[in-house]
Amino acid sequence: MRPELLSRALSLLPERGGRPELEHYLEMLRDYPQRGGKGIRSELLLASARVHGARPGTPAWEGALWLAAALELFQNWVLIHDDIEDDSEERRGQPALHRLHGTPLAINAGDALHVYMWEAVHRSGVPGAMEEFLTMIHRTAEGQHLDLSWVEHREWALQEADYLQMVELKTSYYTVIAPLRLGAIAAGVSPHPAFRDAGLALGTAFQIRDDVLNLLGDPAKYGKEIGGDLLEGKRTLIVLHWLAGAEVDQKEAFLEQMLRNRPDKDPGVIDEIHRWLLDSGSVNYAQDYAHAQARVGLELLEEAFQHAPDAGAAQELLGAVRELATRDA
Amino acid sequence: MRPELLSRALSLLPERGGRPELEHYLEMLRDYPQRGGKGIRSELLLASARVHGARPGTPAWEGALWLAAALELFQNWVLIHDDIEDDSEERRGQPALHRLHGTPLAINAGDALHVYMWEAVHRSGVPGAMEEFLTMIHRTAEGQHLDLSWVEHREWALQEADYLQMVELKTSYYTVIAPLRLGAIAAGVSPHPAFRDAGLALGTAFQIRDDVLNLLGDPAKYGKEIGGDLLEGKRTLIVLHWLAGAEVDQKEAFLEQMLRNRPDKDPGVIDEIHRWLLDSGSVNYAQDYAHAQARVGLELLEEAFQHAPDAGAAQELLGAVRELATRDA
C-alpha cells in the first residue's frame, strides 16, 4: 500500500507498549502491514473516490484516506487469520505470522488489527461507511466458511457454480464491490447499482487469476509458495474443470492426496498432480473464463462511469482494473 | 443472558443461509450464545443504565439493550477464539466450538460474531458507544497477549504484579469498567471517573474468584473442566503465590509439567499439583486478596453512586456486584 496509508493505519496503534510483552504485541500488529502488500484494494477505493469527484486536500478525500487505511487493515487481519486457517507457510515472502509466534498469539493479533480497522472506519466520519464494512465482512466470512468447510469435510463433489458462488462471496465484495462503493460514498455520491454485478464479475476474474498464478506464477514475485493451493486442498476452477474430465487413475491419485492433511500429503505426488494440471487444458479454460468475466465487469463499469464527475479518473480506474485481471504477481 | 438479549443478538443474523454449508455457518454462530451464558456483563450494563436514569420503554433503554446484546456478542466471539488459543476442551458444559468443527471454521465463526457485535453497537445509536467498545477490546486484547505470551514462552519468572496487570487488562475492562460506563452513556450521562478504579479492583476480584473456582468449583455448576487452568498452564495469583514459597521438589515438578504442551502433561502429576495447591495457604491468600479488592471496588462505587438518579437501582447493582465477587459458579 502507499506509504501514507501505512503510516495512517499504524498511527492508530500506541507508540509504546509499556512492557516488553506489549512491545512484542505491537510488533506483531505492525508486521503484516509493513511487509508491503500491493494495496490493490485501497488504490481502487481512492481511484473510485476521485472518479466521484473527491479532490485531494478536501475533507472528502481525508475520509477516503481513512477508509482506504481501514480496507488495508481489513486485508491484513484477514490474512493473519487466513494463514492460520489454511496453515500457510508464507506470506509476502516471509513466514506466516503464526509460524513465527504460534497460533494463539497470531489469532489474538488478528483480532486486535480487526478492532483497529473499525477505529479507522470510525475516524473516516463517512456516513454509511460502517454499513458498507459490515456487509463486506459478512459476505467475506460466508465465502470463507464455504471454502474452509469444503476443506474440512473433504468435499470434492462440487460444480463450477459452487466455486463461483464461493469466490463471489469470499473475494468480490472486499476486492471490488466495497472499494468501488466506499469511494463513491466518501465523495458523497450514491454508489451506482451496477457496481455490484461489475464487482462480482471482476472479483471472480481476479480470484481465478490468483488461482492460476498459484500454479504457474514466478515465486519471486508471487510471495506465496507456488502450488500452495494444492497442498492446502483449495478448490479452484482449474481443479474442478480438470476433475470433470480427468482419467480415472489421475482422479483417484488426486482425491487420495486430498483426503490427507497437509503434512501427510506426498510432495512427489503433489508435484505430479501439479504437472497434470499444467499440461491439461484446464488452466487455459480458467484463464479464458477469467478474461470473459473481466470483459463483462469492465463493460458494466464503463457504462456506470459514463456520467462520472471525473472522466479522466474513470479512464485511469478502468485501466488499473484491466491490469489487475491480467497481472502476473 | 436474558432471553430478550439473546433473540435481539441473533436477530442480526440472516434467518436462512441459502445453502447447506451456510446453514451450518449460522448454526455455528448461534451455538455459543445459545448455550446460556450467565449474562453477567450485560446485566451489569443494564443495571448501570437504570442507575443513571434510563427507564424501560424509552429510547435510552432501547439503546442500552442493543449495547447489552453487543457485550454478549463480544463475550461469545472472544470465548470462541479463547478456547482455540487455550485449546480448551469444554465451554458451558459442551465441547468447545473448535473441537466440534475444527480450528479453521471456528476462527472464522468468531470473526463473524465479532462483526455482528459491531452491528449491534451501531444499532444502539448511542453516541460514544463505539469509542467505548474500541477501548474495551484494545485493553482485552493486550491482556490476552500477556497471558498467551507467558504460556507461549514458558514464562514463570513472574511477580504477582505481573498477574495483576494482566488481569486488569484482560478482565476488568470488559467485565466491569465498560459495562458501568456503557450503562451511563446509554442513559445520556457522563460516566463517573471512579468507575475506572472501581472496575479495576472489582474485575481483579472477579477473575481471582474464577481462578479459585477453576481449582475447587463444582463441575456441574462451573461449566469448564475443573483444573483446566493447570492443564492450560495459566498463570494465577494462587500459583504465583504458591511458587514463591513452594518446596524445591514440588516447584521443580510443577515447572517440569509446565514446560510440556497440554497433551504431554502427566495427568497424575497434575492431579498431585492440584492437591498441593488446595492444601497450601495460597487459595486462601488469593481469596483474601479478592475480598479486599472487592471491598475497595464496592466502596468506590458506592461513593460514585451517591447522587445517582435512581438510588434503589444503585443498591441493587451494588448487591449484584457483591454477589459476583463471591459467586460459586
Short mmCIF file of N, CA and C in Angstrom, two decimals, chain A residues 194-303:
data_model
loop_
_atom_site.label_atom_id
_atom_site.label_comp_id
_atom_site.label_asym_id
_atom_site.label_seq_id
_atom_site.Cartn_x
_atom_site.Cartn_y
_atom_site.Cartn_z
N ALA A 194 -24.86 -0.76 -10.57
CA ALA A 194 -24.13 -1.73 -11.40
C ALA A 194 -22.80 -2.14 -10.79
N PHE A 195 -22.35 -1.43 -9.77
CA PHE A 195 -21.07 -1.80 -9.13
C PHE A 195 -21.12 -3.23 -8.62
N ARG A 196 -22.35 -3.66 -8.23
CA ARG A 196 -22.44 -4.99 -7.67
C ARG A 196 -22.11 -6.05 -8.73
N ASP A 197 -22.83 -6.02 -9.85
CA ASP A 197 -22.58 -7.03 -10.88
C ASP A 197 -21.18 -6.89 -11.48
N ALA A 198 -20.76 -5.64 -11.66
CA ALA A 198 -19.41 -5.42 -12.17
C ALA A 198 -18.38 -6.02 -11.22
N GLY A 199 -18.60 -5.78 -9.94
CA GLY A 199 -17.66 -6.26 -8.94
C GLY A 199 -17.65 -7.78 -8.82
N LEU A 200 -18.83 -8.38 -8.94
CA LEU A 200 -18.89 -9.84 -8.87
C LEU A 200 -18.06 -10.45 -10.01
N ALA A 201 -18.23 -9.89 -11.22
CA ALA A 201 -17.50 -10.42 -12.39
C ALA A 201 -16.00 -10.15 -12.25
N LEU A 202 -15.65 -8.93 -11.88
CA LEU A 202 -14.23 -8.58 -11.80
C LEU A 202 -13.54 -9.33 -10.64
N GLY A 203 -14.27 -9.48 -9.54
CA GLY A 203 -13.70 -10.21 -8.40
C GLY A 203 -13.43 -11.67 -8.77
N THR A 204 -14.35 -12.24 -9.53
CA THR A 204 -14.17 -13.61 -9.99
C THR A 204 -12.94 -13.71 -10.89
N ALA A 205 -12.83 -12.77 -11.83
CA ALA A 205 -11.66 -12.75 -12.71
C ALA A 205 -10.38 -12.64 -11.89
N PHE A 206 -10.43 -11.79 -10.89
CA PHE A 206 -9.26 -11.53 -10.04
C PHE A 206 -8.85 -12.80 -9.29
N GLN A 207 -9.83 -13.50 -8.73
CA GLN A 207 -9.52 -14.69 -7.93
C GLN A 207 -9.01 -15.83 -8.82
N ILE A 208 -9.63 -15.97 -9.99
CA ILE A 208 -9.16 -17.03 -10.89
C ILE A 208 -7.73 -16.75 -11.32
N ARG A 209 -7.44 -15.48 -11.56
CA ARG A 209 -6.07 -15.11 -11.90
C ARG A 209 -5.13 -15.51 -10.75
N ASP A 210 -5.57 -15.31 -9.55
CA ASP A 210 -4.75 -15.68 -8.38
C ASP A 210 -4.55 -17.20 -8.33
N ASP A 211 -5.61 -17.93 -8.62
CA ASP A 211 -5.51 -19.40 -8.63
C ASP A 211 -4.51 -19.86 -9.70
N VAL A 212 -4.55 -19.19 -10.85
CA VAL A 212 -3.63 -19.55 -11.93
C VAL A 212 -2.20 -19.25 -11.51
N LEU A 213 -2.00 -18.05 -10.94
CA LEU A 213 -0.64 -17.67 -10.51
C LEU A 213 -0.11 -18.63 -9.45
N ASN A 214 -1.02 -19.15 -8.63
CA ASN A 214 -0.58 -20.08 -7.59
C ASN A 214 0.02 -21.34 -8.21
N LEU A 215 -0.41 -21.65 -9.43
CA LEU A 215 0.13 -22.84 -10.11
C LEU A 215 1.34 -22.54 -10.98
N LEU A 216 1.35 -21.37 -11.60
CA LEU A 216 2.45 -21.12 -12.55
C LEU A 216 3.08 -19.75 -12.39
N GLY A 217 2.90 -19.13 -11.22
CA GLY A 217 3.48 -17.80 -11.01
C GLY A 217 4.98 -17.86 -10.80
N ASP A 218 5.58 -16.68 -10.80
CA ASP A 218 7.00 -16.54 -10.52
C ASP A 218 7.16 -16.43 -9.00
N PRO A 219 7.83 -17.42 -8.37
CA PRO A 219 7.91 -17.42 -6.90
C PRO A 219 8.45 -16.11 -6.35
N ALA A 220 9.38 -15.50 -7.06
CA ALA A 220 10.00 -14.26 -6.56
C ALA A 220 8.97 -13.14 -6.47
N LYS A 221 8.04 -13.11 -7.45
CA LYS A 221 7.05 -12.03 -7.45
C LYS A 221 5.83 -12.37 -6.60
N TYR A 222 5.47 -13.66 -6.55
CA TYR A 222 4.15 -14.04 -6.06
C TYR A 222 4.03 -13.93 -4.54
N GLY A 223 5.12 -14.23 -3.82
CA GLY A 223 5.11 -14.00 -2.37
C GLY A 223 4.53 -15.14 -1.56
N LYS A 224 3.79 -16.05 -2.19
CA LYS A 224 3.32 -17.26 -1.51
C LYS A 224 3.97 -18.46 -2.20
N GLU A 225 3.89 -19.62 -1.57
CA GLU A 225 4.51 -20.78 -2.20
C GLU A 225 3.72 -21.18 -3.44
N ILE A 226 4.42 -21.42 -4.54
CA ILE A 226 3.78 -21.89 -5.76
C ILE A 226 3.28 -23.32 -5.50
N GLY A 227 2.03 -23.59 -5.87
CA GLY A 227 1.47 -24.91 -5.60
C GLY A 227 0.87 -25.03 -4.20
N GLY A 228 0.94 -23.95 -3.44
CA GLY A 228 0.42 -23.98 -2.06
C GLY A 228 -1.06 -24.35 -2.01
N ASP A 229 -1.83 -23.91 -3.00
CA ASP A 229 -3.26 -24.23 -3.02
C ASP A 229 -3.49 -25.74 -3.07
N LEU A 230 -2.62 -26.46 -3.78
CA LEU A 230 -2.76 -27.93 -3.84
C LEU A 230 -2.47 -28.54 -2.47
N LEU A 231 -1.41 -28.06 -1.83
CA LEU A 231 -1.07 -28.58 -0.50
C LEU A 231 -2.18 -28.26 0.50
N GLU A 232 -2.82 -27.10 0.33
CA GLU A 232 -3.89 -26.70 1.25
C GLU A 232 -5.24 -27.28 0.84
N GLY A 233 -5.27 -27.99 -0.30
CA GLY A 233 -6.52 -28.63 -0.74
C GLY A 233 -7.58 -27.64 -1.18
N LYS A 234 -7.14 -26.51 -1.79
CA LYS A 234 -8.09 -25.49 -2.21
C LYS A 234 -8.87 -25.92 -3.45
N ARG A 235 -10.17 -25.61 -3.45
CA ARG A 235 -10.96 -25.77 -4.66
C ARG A 235 -10.67 -24.59 -5.58
N THR A 236 -10.42 -24.88 -6.85
CA THR A 236 -10.26 -23.82 -7.84
C THR A 236 -11.01 -24.24 -9.09
N LEU A 237 -11.29 -23.25 -9.95
CA LEU A 237 -11.98 -23.56 -11.19
C LEU A 237 -11.12 -24.53 -12.02
N ILE A 238 -9.82 -24.33 -11.97
CA ILE A 238 -8.88 -25.18 -12.71
C ILE A 238 -9.05 -26.64 -12.29
N VAL A 239 -9.00 -26.86 -10.96
CA VAL A 239 -9.07 -28.24 -10.47
C VAL A 239 -10.44 -28.85 -10.75
N LEU A 240 -11.50 -28.10 -10.52
CA LEU A 240 -12.85 -28.66 -10.74
C LEU A 240 -13.05 -28.99 -12.22
N HIS A 241 -12.56 -28.14 -13.11
CA HIS A 241 -12.67 -28.41 -14.54
C HIS A 241 -11.86 -29.64 -14.90
N TRP A 242 -10.65 -29.73 -14.37
CA TRP A 242 -9.77 -30.87 -14.67
C TRP A 242 -10.39 -32.18 -14.15
N LEU A 243 -10.91 -32.12 -12.91
CA LEU A 243 -11.51 -33.32 -12.29
C LEU A 243 -12.64 -33.88 -13.16
N ALA A 244 -13.44 -32.96 -13.73
CA ALA A 244 -14.61 -33.40 -14.50
C ALA A 244 -14.21 -34.24 -15.71
N GLY A 245 -12.96 -34.06 -16.21
CA GLY A 245 -12.57 -34.80 -17.40
C GLY A 245 -11.33 -35.65 -17.22
N ALA A 246 -10.86 -35.75 -15.98
CA ALA A 246 -9.57 -36.43 -15.74
C ALA A 246 -9.69 -37.93 -15.93
N GLU A 247 -8.55 -38.57 -16.26
CA GLU A 247 -8.51 -40.03 -16.33
C GLU A 247 -8.70 -40.58 -14.93
N VAL A 248 -9.31 -41.79 -14.88
CA VAL A 248 -9.71 -42.35 -13.59
C VAL A 248 -8.53 -42.46 -12.61
N ASP A 249 -7.38 -42.94 -13.11
CA ASP A 249 -6.27 -43.15 -12.18
C ASP A 249 -5.71 -41.82 -11.65
N GLN A 250 -5.70 -40.81 -12.53
CA GLN A 250 -5.23 -39.49 -12.07
C GLN A 250 -6.20 -38.90 -11.06
N LYS A 251 -7.48 -39.05 -11.35
CA LYS A 251 -8.51 -38.54 -10.44
C LYS A 251 -8.40 -39.20 -9.07
N GLU A 252 -8.19 -40.54 -9.11
CA GLU A 252 -8.07 -41.27 -7.85
C GLU A 252 -6.84 -40.83 -7.06
N ALA A 253 -5.73 -40.67 -7.79
CA ALA A 253 -4.50 -40.23 -7.12
C ALA A 253 -4.71 -38.86 -6.48
N PHE A 254 -5.41 -37.99 -7.21
CA PHE A 254 -5.70 -36.65 -6.70
C PHE A 254 -6.55 -36.71 -5.42
N LEU A 255 -7.68 -37.44 -5.51
CA LEU A 255 -8.60 -37.47 -4.37
C LEU A 255 -7.95 -38.14 -3.16
N GLU A 256 -7.09 -39.12 -3.45
CA GLU A 256 -6.40 -39.80 -2.35
C GLU A 256 -5.50 -38.80 -1.59
N GLN A 257 -4.79 -37.97 -2.35
CA GLN A 257 -3.96 -36.95 -1.69
C GLN A 257 -4.81 -35.93 -0.94
N MET A 258 -5.96 -35.59 -1.51
CA MET A 258 -6.80 -34.55 -0.90
C MET A 258 -7.48 -35.03 0.38
N LEU A 259 -7.53 -36.37 0.55
CA LEU A 259 -8.07 -36.89 1.82
C LEU A 259 -7.08 -36.69 2.96
N ARG A 260 -5.81 -36.48 2.61
CA ARG A 260 -4.79 -36.36 3.64
C ARG A 260 -4.67 -34.93 4.15
N ASN A 261 -4.27 -34.80 5.41
CA ASN A 261 -3.93 -33.48 5.93
C ASN A 261 -2.64 -33.02 5.26
N ARG A 262 -2.48 -31.72 5.28
CA ARG A 262 -1.33 -31.13 4.60
C ARG A 262 0.00 -31.82 4.92
N PRO A 263 0.34 -32.05 6.20
CA PRO A 263 1.66 -32.64 6.48
C PRO A 263 1.79 -34.07 5.97
N ASP A 264 0.65 -34.73 5.72
CA ASP A 264 0.71 -36.13 5.29
C ASP A 264 0.66 -36.28 3.76
N LYS A 265 0.52 -35.17 3.07
CA LYS A 265 0.48 -35.26 1.60
C LYS A 265 1.87 -35.64 1.09
N ASP A 266 1.89 -36.37 -0.03
CA ASP A 266 3.14 -36.84 -0.62
C ASP A 266 3.64 -35.78 -1.61
N PRO A 267 4.75 -35.11 -1.31
CA PRO A 267 5.21 -34.00 -2.16
C PRO A 267 5.45 -34.46 -3.60
N GLY A 268 5.91 -35.69 -3.78
CA GLY A 268 6.17 -36.19 -5.12
C GLY A 268 4.88 -36.29 -5.93
N VAL A 269 3.86 -36.84 -5.30
CA VAL A 269 2.57 -36.98 -6.00
C VAL A 269 1.96 -35.60 -6.25
N ILE A 270 2.08 -34.71 -5.27
CA ILE A 270 1.54 -33.35 -5.46
C ILE A 270 2.23 -32.67 -6.64
N ASP A 271 3.55 -32.85 -6.75
CA ASP A 271 4.26 -32.30 -7.90
C ASP A 271 3.73 -32.87 -9.21
N GLU A 272 3.44 -34.17 -9.18
CA GLU A 272 2.93 -34.82 -10.37
C GLU A 272 1.56 -34.24 -10.74
N ILE A 273 0.70 -34.09 -9.74
CA ILE A 273 -0.63 -33.51 -9.98
C ILE A 273 -0.48 -32.10 -10.54
N HIS A 274 0.46 -31.37 -9.95
CA HIS A 274 0.74 -30.00 -10.42
C HIS A 274 1.04 -30.02 -11.92
N ARG A 275 1.87 -30.98 -12.35
CA ARG A 275 2.20 -31.08 -13.78
C ARG A 275 0.98 -31.46 -14.61
N TRP A 276 0.19 -32.43 -14.11
CA TRP A 276 -1.02 -32.81 -14.85
C TRP A 276 -1.90 -31.60 -15.09
N LEU A 277 -2.06 -30.78 -14.05
CA LEU A 277 -2.91 -29.59 -14.19
C LEU A 277 -2.35 -28.65 -15.23
N LEU A 278 -1.02 -28.44 -15.18
CA LEU A 278 -0.41 -27.51 -16.14
C LEU A 278 -0.51 -28.05 -17.56
N ASP A 279 -0.42 -29.37 -17.70
CA ASP A 279 -0.47 -29.96 -19.04
C ASP A 279 -1.88 -30.08 -19.59
N SER A 280 -2.87 -30.00 -18.69
CA SER A 280 -4.26 -30.14 -19.14
C SER A 280 -4.71 -28.83 -19.78
N GLY A 281 -5.87 -28.82 -20.36
CA GLY A 281 -6.40 -27.57 -20.90
C GLY A 281 -7.09 -26.73 -19.83
N SER A 282 -7.05 -27.17 -18.58
CA SER A 282 -7.88 -26.52 -17.56
C SER A 282 -7.36 -25.15 -17.15
N VAL A 283 -6.04 -24.96 -17.22
CA VAL A 283 -5.52 -23.63 -16.91
C VAL A 283 -6.00 -22.65 -17.96
N ASN A 284 -5.91 -23.06 -19.23
CA ASN A 284 -6.41 -22.18 -20.29
C ASN A 284 -7.91 -21.92 -20.17
N TYR A 285 -8.64 -22.99 -19.82
CA TYR A 285 -10.09 -22.82 -19.63
C TYR A 285 -10.36 -21.75 -18.58
N ALA A 286 -9.66 -21.85 -17.46
CA ALA A 286 -9.88 -20.90 -16.37
C ALA A 286 -9.46 -19.49 -16.79
N GLN A 287 -8.31 -19.40 -17.49
CA GLN A 287 -7.87 -18.08 -17.98
C GLN A 287 -8.93 -17.45 -18.87
N ASP A 288 -9.47 -18.27 -19.79
CA ASP A 288 -10.49 -17.74 -20.69
C ASP A 288 -11.72 -17.28 -19.92
N TYR A 289 -12.09 -18.10 -18.93
CA TYR A 289 -13.25 -17.74 -18.12
C TYR A 289 -12.99 -16.40 -17.42
N ALA A 290 -11.80 -16.27 -16.87
CA ALA A 290 -11.44 -15.02 -16.17
C ALA A 290 -11.47 -13.84 -17.13
N HIS A 291 -10.94 -14.03 -18.31
CA HIS A 291 -10.96 -12.92 -19.28
C HIS A 291 -12.37 -12.50 -19.64
N ALA A 292 -13.24 -13.50 -19.83
CA ALA A 292 -14.63 -13.19 -20.18
C ALA A 292 -15.30 -12.42 -19.03
N GLN A 293 -15.04 -12.86 -17.81
CA GLN A 293 -15.62 -12.16 -16.66
C GLN A 293 -15.07 -10.74 -16.56
N ALA A 294 -13.79 -10.60 -16.80
CA ALA A 294 -13.18 -9.26 -16.73
C ALA A 294 -13.83 -8.34 -17.76
N ARG A 295 -14.06 -8.89 -18.96
CA ARG A 295 -14.68 -8.09 -20.02
C ARG A 295 -16.08 -7.62 -19.60
N VAL A 296 -16.87 -8.57 -19.08
CA VAL A 296 -18.23 -8.23 -18.61
C VAL A 296 -18.16 -7.13 -17.55
N GLY A 297 -17.28 -7.33 -16.58
CA GLY A 297 -17.18 -6.37 -15.47
C GLY A 297 -16.75 -5.00 -15.96
N LEU A 298 -15.77 -4.98 -16.86
CA LEU A 298 -15.27 -3.70 -17.34
C LEU A 298 -16.33 -2.96 -18.16
N GLU A 299 -17.11 -3.70 -18.93
CA GLU A 299 -18.17 -3.05 -19.72
C GLU A 299 -19.22 -2.42 -18.81
N LEU A 300 -19.60 -3.18 -17.78
CA LEU A 300 -20.58 -2.64 -16.82
C LEU A 300 -20.04 -1.37 -16.16
N LEU A 301 -18.76 -1.42 -15.84
CA LEU A 301 -18.15 -0.30 -15.13
C LEU A 301 -18.04 0.92 -16.04
N GLU A 302 -17.66 0.69 -17.29
CA GLU A 302 -17.58 1.80 -18.26
C GLU A 302 -18.92 2.51 -18.37
N GLU A 303 -19.96 1.69 -18.47
CA GLU A 303 -21.31 2.27 -18.57
C GLU A 303 -21.66 3.06 -17.32
#
